[in-house]
Amino acid sequence: MPDTTVSAPASGVRAASCDRAGSRPTTAWRLLVRNRLAMVGLVFIAIWTIGALVAGLLPYSPTATGAGGLLEPPSAAHLFGTDNFGRDILARVLAGGRISLWTGLIAVGISLLIGVPIGAISGFLGGVVGAVLMRVMDVLLAFPSLVLAMAIAAALGPGLASAMIAVGVVGIPEFARIVYSQTRSLRERDFVEAGRAIGLRDRTILTRHIVPNTVAPILVRATLGMGYAILTAASLSFIGLGAQPPTAEWGVMISDGRGYIISGEWWMTVFPGIAIATSILGFNLVGDGLRDVLDPRLRTSR
Amino acid sequence: MADTLLSIENLSIRIDTSRGPIHPVRGLDLTIARGEMVGLVGESGSGKSVTAMSITGLLPARQAHITGGHIRFDGRDLAALSDRQMREIRGKDIATIFQEPMTALNPVFTIRDQLTEPLRQHLRLGRRQAADRAGQLLDMVGIRNTARVLAGYPHELSGGMRQRVMIAMAMACEPKLLIADEPTTALDVTTQLQILDLIMDLQEQHGTAVLLITHDLGVVAQTCQRVAVMYGGELQETAPTDQLFAAPQADYTKRLLSFIPSANEHVIEAVEALAEGSTGRDGSGSVRVEARTDAPTEAPDDDAPVLLEVTDLTKVFTGRRRRLGRPADTITAVDGVSFRVRRGRTLAIVGESGSGKSTTGRALLRLHEPTSGTVTFNGADLLSASDDELRRLRSQMQIVFQDTYASLDPRWTIHRALAEPLRLHTDLDDAAIRARIVEVLETVGLGEEHIDRFPHEFSGGQRQRIGIARALILNPSLVVCDEPVSALDVSVQAQVLDLMKQLQRDLGLTYVFISHDLSVVEMMADEIVVMSQGRVVEQGTVEQIFTAPQHPYTKALLAAIPIADPNARVDRAVRRCIVERGVAAADLPEKAVA
């Protein structure tokens, strides 16, 4: 196939996506802004994102010991107090946000990159290939996800990277399932038949007509998946399979501080705990809001 | 009027939506006398269904507000009643039947459960009594095997049977008013005739007043005493049926009447002649069952070259294997269909749901892979064509779909949707592509200003024009049209049909026109193939089919056309007889039960 025919549609894609910004997403955005809970969620996400960006501007480094005294309670100098090595907890929590957000993005990215093609291909082809792929996904789903993530992380060897991969792999079947069912129903739609009637190849129909129409549910699932990925990654770090001390990571910080809960140094665990809770809540609220906005069936039922 | 049952005076309704308030009904006046059957006719968005919902108090209370006027029923002001009083009236004095009986029936309860519920609630009948009464009700709506139906679930019944059950439920408490909201729109024509007949029988026997809401003037012509026509939320005119059809007053009614295909005199004459012929016979059931004519008959003077020839086309769908080692269930959707289409002509495939007409259309283009048979297009054997050849041939043969919304990718602009086939099949550059798109849009009556919009920004009629534009953009010689107008309002329908005819003249197109509606087909086709249960039961020229139909099923389809002429000399009983015979002859098992 000559180059011209390949490059021409690509420019068409860009042009169309610009047009589209002028219609549907803006109405979706307007509806989302009106959803109060989703806005609360967005504020939480914004706080941790901004925190991650300004973490470097703080006077204390997240890993510098002796920034203050040991186990100082919250004060004007150290808003969140200091830990057992005298490190500033505020600096560590904000730096931990940076790691958690990256973990979420990379893990969800892995799930998307592998899950979406698996779902699309098995949904479109059906038959033996589809059945085998989806049964493999079912097997993955059958394991409790945290246990599976632990097994994968342990097999890869402890570390932040293996935690990301483990969480990403565990998320694959969710995306594959969503895309699979969407593809199954889109495959029967007339515009797909119309595409075949003008002589499009299957691959073209799949990439240009079917997958773009699954974006809405994928977006919802990816947002919810961010919260889940942050939680699982923190859990892995907590039990020593993820980020390693002295890295400022929320799970690691809680793990470090758990010995001090009884002796009364609550700030070592409470602040990273709040960080985990609010960031997950943020992603879940935004995810639910997106679902309300993007799924017209739920919208009319209100 | 002393015997007025329902009177609506100056009714206005406002509905608050997320995009601001809309006013679906403005200043409506309507009265229904006891025992009278009144038709409320309008296109989609005319406010007819909102009116019906306001009578039963089923409008969503938070968004909908009655901003003016009164609804008086049997001497009481409905708006002043409490919710509890309203519930008493609803179901007991006013009953409603809906368009889609599948969604109105609860799928997890048996028909008996659902039918006895209103009896026990409103009439305080005991379990045994209610069950007996339920049986009587089914009997009343013409269901023969009542015991089996009562024990069954909704999905086990055909559409017509479900609608009969709904009517039985509605009639359970002998209501004074029956509101029928598009009761036959989802049904096949032969079933439609039977259901309308049933509603008329009930009205006559029980003195029930009926408000029949429909988009189809043909449906009211044969059934209602009076007709009210709505447009854009306002009443256009109300008149006795004869008068409305003979001398319509409002411009809108006149336009509507001029558009409706079943007001076509050829169609009316054909049905009249058919009815007359049948009364002449003794009615003993001696039907001349002519097997399908194997040699396709065609006008002898037609010397246009044959563009498409289909021989013994068969499509078998294979279901899931129930048990290992047993053969899988199969459904023969298309069974040995043969016909040929000459260049520049229109061949119509007519049939009811499940007749295999759409599958045939798609198998022609190999959108569904045929199981056996041959399709020869312009001398090329389509079924043995390789993928590359097929892709080339496909630019020559295109399809127009029924559902204009589903057939366009919702995320693509019109420009992108129409450019895609050009990029695939031609070497045109961007400017030439745009020029060609604008040219085609203009042929279908749209302009350059529409080119960058998305499908959801268009009306149904405009979307169908876009669908046609996409089919035409590669200059095909054959266009398969799968129910191209049945999702459109009548006025839009007429415009699209006119456009299609004009395009055929200008571009020399050949159509395979798939439709359930014989009156539409009469306007479009040169030849007709009548299908039932995957088989061709009859084929011939339009002349032959309309003036001398051979097969009883063809006659049934003809007799079931809802003719938009109240003065047509067609006896109800005769029509019913023809339809029942035809359905029996076509061996449609699920319909024969009713």
XYZ file of C-alpha atoms in Angstrom, chain A residues 69-75 78-84 87-90 93 253-254 257 260-261 263-274:
36
model
C 14.980 16.259 66.033
C 13.877 12.617 66.202
C 10.127 11.949 66.400
C 9.111 15.594 66.795
C 5.328 16.112 66.842
C 3.757 18.474 64.259
C 4.925 22.059 64.761
C 7.697 20.649 60.692
C 3.973 20.784 59.891
C 3.593 16.987 59.853
C 6.335 16.352 62.439
C 9.498 14.281 61.956
C 10.151 10.553 61.936
C 12.488 8.232 63.814
C 13.254 13.287 58.455
C 10.535 15.852 57.659
C 7.263 13.939 57.172
C 5.591 16.654 55.055
C 4.467 12.621 52.079
C 6.307 5.213 55.538
C 3.380 3.458 57.195
C 5.822 4.044 61.534
C 5.400 3.831 66.915
C 1.594 3.810 66.892
C 4.051 4.520 71.830
C 2.064 7.598 70.724
C 3.977 8.933 67.683
C 0.796 8.859 65.574
C 1.979 11.373 62.986
C 4.356 8.890 61.368
C 1.452 6.726 60.148
C -1.556 9.036 60.104
C -0.279 11.508 57.488
C 0.737 8.940 54.846
C -2.485 7.087 55.695
C -4.539 10.190 54.990
